[in-house]
Amino acid sequence: MPWRTSPADRARGILPDPYHIWMSEVMLQQTTVAAVRDYFLRFTARWPTVADLAAAEDGDVMGEWAGLGYYARARNLLKCARAVVSDHGGQFPDTLAGLLSLPGVGPYTAAAISSIAFDRAETVVDGNVERVMARLFDVHTPLPAAKPELTALAAELTPAKRPGDYAQAVMDLGATICTPRNPACGICPWRTPCAARRLGTATELPKKTPKKPKPTRTGIAYIARRSDGAWLLERRPDRGLLGGMLGWPGSDWAEEVPPHDAPLGANWQPLPDLALHTFTHFHLRLTVMVAQAPEGSNPQIGMFLPPETFRASDLPTVMRKAFDLAHAHFIELG
DNA sequence: GAGACGTGGAC
DNA sequence: TGTCCAAGTCT
C-alpha cells in the first residue's frame, strides 16, 4: 500500500508523512483498499502537501473524489486541510484531542493517525478490530451496541511499544485472516487464545442488528447538449446526498416523482433505458430525458460546461450512468 | 441511538 | 438479482 512505510524504516524510527496517513485513512472509511489505491495516488500527485490541498478549488477536489462515494468525506477533507494550515501551522496535531477537533476525523481516524503517523499508544477500533475482539473474547452482544465493550477489550491489548505497528497488524489480521466469512483460523497467530475458535462460534461473530430493507425511489434527470458540445449541469447543494458534486438537473427522488420544472423548455425526450443505481439506503430508478439545446441557450437552472472543461469522471456514479446512456444516444444521433 | 451517507466486489 | 460487506462520521 503506497501510504505505508516499510517495516524496516518503522523499526529505525522513520515514520510516514501524517498527511499521507490522514488522506489514506479518510479514504479508507467504509471503503476497500483496492478502491482507494488509485485515488490516493492521484490526490497526492496533484496535491503533494496539505498546504497544496488547502489551496485547491472546491470543485477540483470534489471532481477528483468522484466515484469514491460518501462525498461528505471530500468536503471535510478540504475543510480539514484548511484548518490544519490556518489553525495548526500546516502540521497535523499528534494528540487524540487535537486530531478529533478536525472535520471528518472521528475516534477511529484520530487514533489511526496518532498511532501510525506519530507512534503514540492509542487504541484503534475499526470494523476489523471489532470483529477480531468479538471472536477473541467470544462477545455475543450485537453491534453497534457492543462497540464500547469491544473498545475496552481492544484497549487492554494495546501495547506501549510500537503501537503503530500493532494497530496496523490487528487491522491486517482482520482484513486477511479473521475475515467476516471463512476466517482462516488454522493459520491465525491468535488461534490458541481465541475463545470463538475454541467454542466454534467464529463465523457467527460479531452479531449485528438486522438492517431495514431498502425502498425504491424514482426520479428524472435532464441531460441537454448544446450544439457547441456543452452540457447542462448543476452544482448540488453542499448538504445531503451527493452534496457538493456536479450533477444533472432534475426532480427530487422519492417513491413518486415529485412535481418539478424541466430546465430550458426544450423538447425533452425520454431514453428507453432507465439508469438504475443503489445507494446506501434506497434503490433508484432514474428516467433520463435528453434534448438538443440551441447555441446561445441561457438556462435558468444550472450552467453549460464546454466539452474542454467537462470531465465525465468528475461525476458521481449515478450521474455518470445517466451520462453514459445519454452520450450513447447523442452519438447515435451523429 | 438511529438514520443519512456511495460504491463496487464477493457470494 | 439480491444481499452483505469494507480501515466511519455526523446529525
Short mmCIF file of C-alpha atoms (C1' of nucleotides) in Angstrom, two decimals:
data_model
loop_
_atom_site.label_atom_id
_atom_site.label_comp_id
_atom_site.label_asym_id
_atom_site.label_seq_id
_atom_site.Cartn_x
_atom_site.Cartn_y
_atom_site.Cartn_z
CA MET A 1 0.00 0.00 0.00
CA PRO A 2 1.52 3.28 -1.17
CA TRP A 3 0.78 5.16 2.08
CA ARG A 4 2.80 2.78 4.23
CA THR A 5 6.46 2.99 5.14
CA SER A 6 8.36 -0.27 5.18
CA PRO A 7 8.66 -2.26 8.42
CA ALA A 8 12.43 -1.75 8.18
CA ASP A 9 12.00 2.03 8.14
CA ARG A 10 9.49 1.94 11.02
CA ALA A 11 11.93 -0.20 13.01
CA ARG A 12 14.51 2.56 12.52
CA GLY A 13 12.02 5.13 13.73
CA ILE A 14 11.22 6.52 10.29
CA LEU A 15 7.50 7.34 10.39
CA PRO A 16 5.19 8.03 7.44
CA ASP A 17 4.01 11.52 6.42
CA PRO A 18 0.97 12.37 8.62
CA TYR A 19 -0.62 13.98 5.53
CA HIS A 20 -0.45 10.64 3.72
CA ILE A 21 -1.80 8.69 6.70
CA TRP A 22 -4.65 11.15 7.18
CA MET A 23 -5.51 11.08 3.47
CA SER A 24 -5.47 7.29 3.28
CA GLU A 25 -7.43 6.81 6.50
CA VAL A 26 -10.19 9.17 5.37
CA MET A 27 -10.37 7.42 2.01
CA LEU A 28 -10.42 4.01 3.73
CA GLN A 29 -13.50 4.88 5.81
CA GLN A 30 -16.05 2.23 4.73
CA THR A 31 -14.03 1.71 1.55
CA THR A 32 -11.79 -1.13 0.37
CA VAL A 33 -8.03 -0.83 -0.11
CA ALA A 34 -8.44 -1.80 -3.77
CA ALA A 35 -10.83 1.11 -4.39
CA VAL A 36 -8.67 3.63 -2.51
CA ARG A 37 -5.27 2.96 -4.06
CA ASP A 38 -5.58 4.91 -7.32
CA TYR A 39 -7.46 7.78 -5.66
CA PHE A 40 -4.69 8.12 -3.09
CA LEU A 41 -2.03 8.23 -5.81
CA ARG A 42 -3.94 10.82 -7.85
CA PHE A 43 -4.64 13.05 -4.83
CA THR A 44 -1.06 13.02 -3.54
CA ALA A 45 0.36 13.58 -7.05
CA ARG A 46 -1.94 16.55 -7.65
CA TRP A 47 -1.67 17.97 -4.10
CA PRO A 48 1.67 16.81 -2.61
CA THR A 49 1.27 18.67 0.71
CA VAL A 50 -1.58 19.66 2.98
CA ALA A 51 -0.89 23.29 2.04
CA ASP A 52 -1.37 22.44 -1.65
CA LEU A 53 -4.67 20.76 -0.86
CA ALA A 54 -5.81 23.64 1.33
CA ALA A 55 -5.26 25.99 -1.63
CA ALA A 56 -7.22 23.83 -4.08
CA GLU A 57 -10.54 24.81 -5.66
CA ASP A 58 -13.55 23.06 -4.11
CA GLY A 59 -14.77 21.78 -7.48
CA ASP A 60 -11.39 20.26 -8.33
CA VAL A 61 -11.30 18.27 -5.09
CA MET A 62 -14.91 17.11 -5.45
CA GLY A 63 -14.25 16.09 -9.06
CA GLU A 64 -11.14 14.14 -8.10
CA TRP A 65 -13.15 12.34 -5.38
CA ALA A 66 -15.96 11.45 -7.80
CA GLY A 67 -16.72 7.72 -7.80
CA LEU A 68 -15.29 7.04 -4.34
CA GLY A 69 -18.55 7.77 -2.55
CA TYR A 70 -19.51 9.28 0.81
CA TYR A 71 -18.87 12.76 -0.53
CA ALA A 72 -19.04 14.43 2.89
CA ARG A 73 -15.56 12.96 3.27
CA ALA A 74 -14.29 15.09 0.39
CA ARG A 75 -15.96 18.24 1.72
CA ASN A 76 -14.46 17.58 5.15
CA LEU A 77 -11.09 16.72 3.59
CA LEU A 78 -10.84 20.26 2.26
CA LYS A 79 -12.15 21.82 5.48
CA CYS A 80 -9.64 19.78 7.44
CA ALA A 81 -6.68 20.70 5.20
CA ARG A 82 -7.60 24.38 5.53
CA ALA A 83 -7.94 24.04 9.32
CA VAL A 84 -4.52 22.37 9.57
CA VAL A 85 -2.98 25.24 7.61
CA SER A 86 -4.85 28.08 9.33
CA ASP A 87 -5.05 26.74 12.91
CA HIS A 88 -2.07 24.39 13.23
CA GLY A 89 0.69 26.00 11.17
CA GLY A 90 0.41 23.38 8.45
CA GLN A 91 1.31 20.50 10.80
CA PHE A 92 -1.17 17.80 11.82
CA PRO A 93 -1.74 17.64 15.59
CA ASP A 94 -0.33 14.44 17.16
CA THR A 95 -2.74 14.17 20.10
CA LEU A 96 -6.14 12.49 20.10
CA ALA A 97 -7.90 15.66 21.23
CA GLY A 98 -6.20 17.80 18.59
CA LEU A 99 -7.00 15.33 15.83
CA LEU A 100 -10.62 14.87 16.99
CA SER A 101 -11.22 18.59 16.61
CA LEU A 102 -10.62 18.32 12.85
CA PRO A 103 -13.54 17.97 10.40
CA GLY A 104 -14.12 14.40 9.25
CA VAL A 105 -11.79 12.96 11.88
CA GLY A 106 -13.65 10.77 14.37
CA PRO A 107 -12.48 8.33 17.06
CA TYR A 108 -11.15 5.76 14.59
CA THR A 109 -9.27 8.14 12.30
CA ALA A 110 -7.81 10.16 15.18
CA ALA A 111 -6.44 7.01 16.82
CA ALA A 112 -5.14 5.72 13.50
CA ILE A 113 -3.24 8.92 12.69
CA SER A 114 -1.90 9.26 16.23
CA SER A 115 -0.67 5.68 16.40
CA ILE A 116 0.50 5.09 12.81
CA ALA A 117 1.96 8.51 11.98
CA PHE A 118 3.20 9.50 15.45
CA ASP A 119 3.62 6.11 17.14
CA ARG A 120 1.52 7.09 20.15
CA ALA A 121 -0.22 4.35 22.14
CA GLU A 122 -3.83 4.99 21.09
CA THR A 123 -6.39 2.24 20.57
CA VAL A 124 -7.59 1.89 17.01
CA VAL A 125 -11.06 0.36 16.68
CA ASP A 126 -12.44 -0.16 13.20
CA GLY A 127 -14.67 -2.91 11.83
CA ASN A 128 -11.73 -5.29 11.64
CA VAL A 129 -10.75 -4.76 15.28
CA GLU A 130 -14.38 -5.12 16.37
CA ARG A 131 -14.58 -8.47 14.61
CA VAL A 132 -11.22 -9.70 15.97
CA MET A 133 -12.14 -8.72 19.56
CA ALA A 134 -15.65 -10.18 19.31
CA ARG A 135 -14.11 -13.52 18.31
CA LEU A 136 -11.05 -13.45 20.55
CA PHE A 137 -13.30 -12.90 23.61
CA ASP A 138 -16.46 -14.57 22.24
CA VAL A 139 -18.62 -11.46 22.63
CA HIS A 140 -22.22 -12.11 21.51
CA THR A 141 -23.62 -8.63 22.12
CA PRO A 142 -24.77 -7.35 18.71
CA LEU A 143 -23.15 -4.31 17.07
CA PRO A 144 -23.35 -1.39 17.32
CA ALA A 145 -24.33 -1.83 20.99
CA ALA A 146 -21.20 -3.93 21.58
CA LYS A 147 -18.88 -1.14 20.50
CA PRO A 148 -17.93 0.17 23.99
CA GLU A 149 -17.27 -3.37 25.24
CA LEU A 150 -15.12 -4.23 22.22
CA THR A 151 -13.27 -0.93 22.50
CA ALA A 152 -12.42 -1.65 26.15
CA LEU A 153 -11.12 -5.09 25.26
CA ALA A 154 -9.04 -3.65 22.42
CA ALA A 155 -7.62 -1.00 24.76
CA GLU A 156 -6.34 -3.63 27.20
CA LEU A 157 -4.36 -5.28 24.40
CA THR A 158 -2.82 -2.09 23.01
CA PRO A 159 0.92 -2.18 23.77
CA ALA A 160 3.11 0.74 24.81
CA LYS A 161 5.81 -0.43 22.39
CA ARG A 162 5.35 0.01 18.63
CA PRO A 163 1.65 0.90 18.90
CA GLY A 164 1.60 1.98 15.25
CA ASP A 165 2.82 -1.40 14.04
CA TYR A 166 0.37 -3.09 16.40
CA ALA A 167 -2.60 -1.05 15.15
CA GLN A 168 -1.86 -1.92 11.54
CA ALA A 169 -1.21 -5.56 12.44
CA VAL A 170 -4.60 -6.06 14.13
CA MET A 171 -6.40 -4.42 11.23
CA ASP A 172 -4.41 -6.53 8.77
CA LEU A 173 -5.30 -9.65 10.76
CA GLY A 174 -8.98 -8.77 10.42
CA ALA A 175 -8.65 -7.93 6.74
CA THR A 176 -6.75 -11.05 5.70
CA ILE A 177 -7.22 -13.88 8.26
CA CYS A 178 -10.04 -13.08 10.69
CA THR A 179 -12.36 -12.25 7.78
CA PRO A 180 -16.17 -11.96 8.01
CA ARG A 181 -16.74 -15.18 6.04
CA ASN A 182 -14.47 -18.23 6.06
CA PRO A 183 -11.91 -16.99 8.59
CA ALA A 184 -8.55 -18.74 8.24
CA CYS A 185 -8.42 -19.84 11.88
CA GLY A 186 -5.87 -22.57 11.10
CA ILE A 187 -3.14 -20.07 10.30
CA CYS A 188 -4.20 -17.35 12.77
CA PRO A 189 -1.46 -16.23 15.18
CA TRP A 190 -4.16 -15.84 17.85
CA ARG A 191 -5.79 -19.26 17.30
CA THR A 192 -4.64 -20.51 20.73
CA PRO A 193 -6.13 -17.78 22.93
CA CYS A 194 -9.20 -17.27 20.66
CA ALA A 195 -12.40 -18.11 22.55
CA ALA A 196 -14.57 -18.28 19.41
CA ARG A 197 -12.09 -20.69 17.83
CA ARG A 198 -12.36 -22.89 20.90
CA LEU A 199 -16.16 -22.67 21.04
CA GLY A 200 -16.75 -22.87 17.27
CA THR A 201 -18.58 -19.53 17.15
CA ALA A 202 -16.14 -17.57 14.96
CA THR A 203 -18.26 -17.43 11.80
CA GLU A 204 -21.34 -16.16 13.64
CA LEU A 205 -19.44 -13.29 15.27
CA PRO A 206 -19.73 -10.40 15.53
CA LYS A 207 -23.52 -10.38 15.82
CA LYS A 208 -25.20 -7.46 14.12
CA THR A 209 -28.64 -5.94 14.50
CA PRO A 210 -30.64 -6.67 11.32
CA LYS A 211 -30.88 -3.98 8.66
CA LYS A 212 -34.02 -2.42 7.27
CA PRO A 213 -34.94 -3.21 3.65
CA LYS A 214 -34.20 -0.53 1.05
CA PRO A 215 -37.17 1.26 -0.52
CA THR A 216 -37.18 2.11 -4.25
CA ARG A 217 -37.29 5.74 -5.31
CA THR A 218 -37.92 7.25 -8.73
CA GLY A 219 -36.67 10.41 -10.36
CA ILE A 220 -35.99 12.23 -13.61
CA ALA A 221 -32.67 13.64 -14.85
CA TYR A 222 -32.43 16.14 -17.72
CA ILE A 223 -29.38 15.97 -19.97
CA ALA A 224 -29.07 18.68 -22.59
CA ARG A 225 -26.29 19.00 -25.15
CA ARG A 226 -25.84 22.36 -26.79
CA SER A 227 -24.85 22.47 -30.46
CA ASP A 228 -21.31 23.57 -29.47
CA GLY A 229 -20.96 20.38 -27.43
CA ALA A 230 -21.55 21.97 -23.99
CA TRP A 231 -23.52 20.04 -21.33
CA LEU A 232 -26.08 21.49 -18.93
CA LEU A 233 -25.01 20.68 -15.36
CA GLU A 234 -25.54 21.99 -11.87
CA ARG A 235 -23.55 22.05 -8.66
CA ARG A 236 -25.54 20.23 -5.98
CA PRO A 237 -26.03 21.96 -2.62
CA ASP A 238 -23.35 21.29 -0.01
CA ARG A 239 -25.57 19.21 2.27
CA GLY A 240 -27.28 15.91 1.77
CA LEU A 241 -26.96 13.22 -0.86
CA LEU A 242 -24.10 13.81 -3.33
CA GLY A 243 -23.63 17.22 -1.69
CA GLY A 244 -21.15 19.48 -3.46
CA MET A 245 -20.98 17.23 -6.51
CA LEU A 246 -21.72 18.03 -10.14
CA GLY A 247 -24.95 16.53 -11.46
CA TRP A 248 -27.75 16.77 -13.99
CA PRO A 249 -30.71 18.99 -13.22
CA GLY A 250 -33.80 17.01 -12.36
CA SER A 251 -36.57 16.12 -9.97
CA ASP A 252 -36.06 15.13 -6.39
CA TRP A 253 -36.01 11.38 -5.79
CA ALA A 254 -38.95 9.86 -3.94
CA GLU A 255 -41.38 6.95 -4.09
CA GLU A 256 -43.44 9.05 -6.53
CA VAL A 257 -41.73 11.55 -8.84
CA PRO A 258 -42.22 14.94 -7.18
CA PRO A 259 -43.51 17.92 -9.18
CA HIS A 260 -40.70 19.92 -10.77
CA ASP A 261 -39.84 22.17 -13.71
CA ALA A 262 -37.80 20.91 -16.65
CA PRO A 263 -34.87 23.17 -17.50
CA LEU A 264 -34.67 25.19 -20.75
CA GLY A 265 -38.11 24.44 -22.18
CA ALA A 266 -36.55 22.31 -24.91
CA ASN A 267 -38.31 19.32 -26.47
CA TRP A 268 -37.31 16.68 -23.97
CA GLN A 269 -37.47 13.01 -24.90
CA PRO A 270 -37.16 10.08 -22.52
CA LEU A 271 -34.49 7.45 -23.20
CA PRO A 272 -35.80 3.88 -23.43
CA ASP A 273 -33.46 2.63 -20.66
CA LEU A 274 -33.53 3.77 -17.04
CA ALA A 275 -30.38 4.47 -15.07
CA LEU A 276 -30.51 2.02 -12.16
CA HIS A 277 -28.47 2.67 -9.05
CA THR A 278 -28.44 1.59 -5.42
CA PHE A 279 -27.42 3.95 -2.62
CA THR A 280 -26.79 3.06 1.00
CA HIS A 281 -30.45 3.37 1.96
CA PHE A 282 -32.55 3.18 -1.23
CA HIS A 283 -32.71 1.90 -4.80
CA LEU A 284 -33.13 4.49 -7.56
CA ARG A 285 -34.84 4.15 -10.95
CA LEU A 286 -33.85 7.25 -12.86
CA THR A 287 -35.60 8.26 -16.09
CA VAL A 288 -33.16 10.12 -18.36
CA MET A 289 -34.62 12.88 -20.53
CA VAL A 290 -32.47 14.24 -23.37
CA ALA A 291 -32.66 17.32 -25.57
CA GLN A 292 -30.61 19.30 -28.07
CA ALA A 293 -30.23 22.90 -26.94
CA PRO A 294 -29.72 25.68 -29.46
CA GLU A 295 -26.44 27.65 -29.34
CA GLY A 296 -26.72 30.65 -27.08
CA SER A 297 -29.19 28.90 -24.78
CA ASN A 298 -29.19 30.52 -21.36
CA PRO A 299 -30.60 28.21 -18.69
CA GLN A 300 -32.46 29.31 -15.56
CA ILE A 301 -31.29 26.11 -13.91
CA GLY A 302 -27.63 25.06 -13.92
CA MET A 303 -24.87 26.08 -16.34
CA PHE A 304 -23.47 24.87 -19.64
CA LEU A 305 -19.99 23.38 -19.32
CA PRO A 306 -17.99 23.33 -22.56
CA PRO A 307 -16.54 19.96 -23.57
CA GLU A 308 -12.97 21.06 -22.80
CA THR A 309 -14.00 21.84 -19.19
CA PHE A 310 -16.33 18.92 -18.58
CA ARG A 311 -14.89 15.57 -17.49
CA ALA A 312 -17.40 12.72 -17.13
CA SER A 313 -15.05 11.35 -14.47
CA ASP A 314 -15.97 14.34 -12.27
CA LEU A 315 -19.50 12.94 -11.89
CA PRO A 316 -20.69 10.74 -9.04
CA THR A 317 -21.50 7.26 -10.30
CA VAL A 318 -25.28 7.62 -10.62
CA MET A 319 -24.82 10.77 -12.74
CA ARG A 320 -22.14 9.00 -14.76
CA LYS A 321 -24.59 6.16 -15.51
CA ALA A 322 -27.18 8.66 -16.75
CA PHE A 323 -24.50 10.38 -18.84
CA ASP A 324 -23.37 7.12 -20.43
CA LEU A 325 -26.94 6.42 -21.58
CA ALA A 326 -27.37 9.95 -22.93
CA HIS A 327 -23.95 10.01 -24.56
CA ALA A 328 -24.73 6.82 -26.48
CA HIS A 329 -27.98 8.44 -27.62
CA PHE A 330 -26.27 11.59 -28.89
CA ILE A 331 -23.62 9.53 -30.69
CA GLU A 332 -26.37 7.63 -32.49
CA LEU A 333 -27.83 10.99 -33.48
CA GLY A 334 -24.48 11.93 -35.03
"C1'" DG B 1 -29.44 5.55 19.43
"C1'" DA B 2 -30.72 5.50 14.85
"C1'" DG B 3 -30.58 7.18 10.29
"C1'" DA B 4 -28.11 9.51 6.43
"C1'" DC B 5 -24.49 8.96 3.64
"C1'" DG B 6 -21.73 5.73 -2.08
"C1'" DT B 7 -19.69 2.36 -4.39
"C1'" DG B 8 -18.01 -1.97 -6.40
"C1'" DG B 9 -16.88 -6.68 -5.46
"C1'" DA B 10 -17.94 -11.26 -3.45
"C1'" DC B 11 -21.10 -14.94 -2.97
"C1'" DT C 1 -30.54 -10.47 -8.97
"C1'" DG C 2 -30.20 -9.52 -4.17
"C1'" DT C 3 -27.77 -9.10 -0.03
"C1'" DC C 4 -23.81 -8.31 2.53
"C1'" DC C 5 -19.78 -6.18 3.15
"C1'" DA C 6 -15.29 -2.58 3.51
"C1'" DA C 7 -9.76 0.77 7.66
"C1'" DG C 8 -16.69 5.69 9.98
"C1'" DT C 9 -18.51 10.35 10.79
"C1'" DC C 10 -22.04 13.48 11.51
"C1'" DT C 11 -26.56 14.83 13.00
#
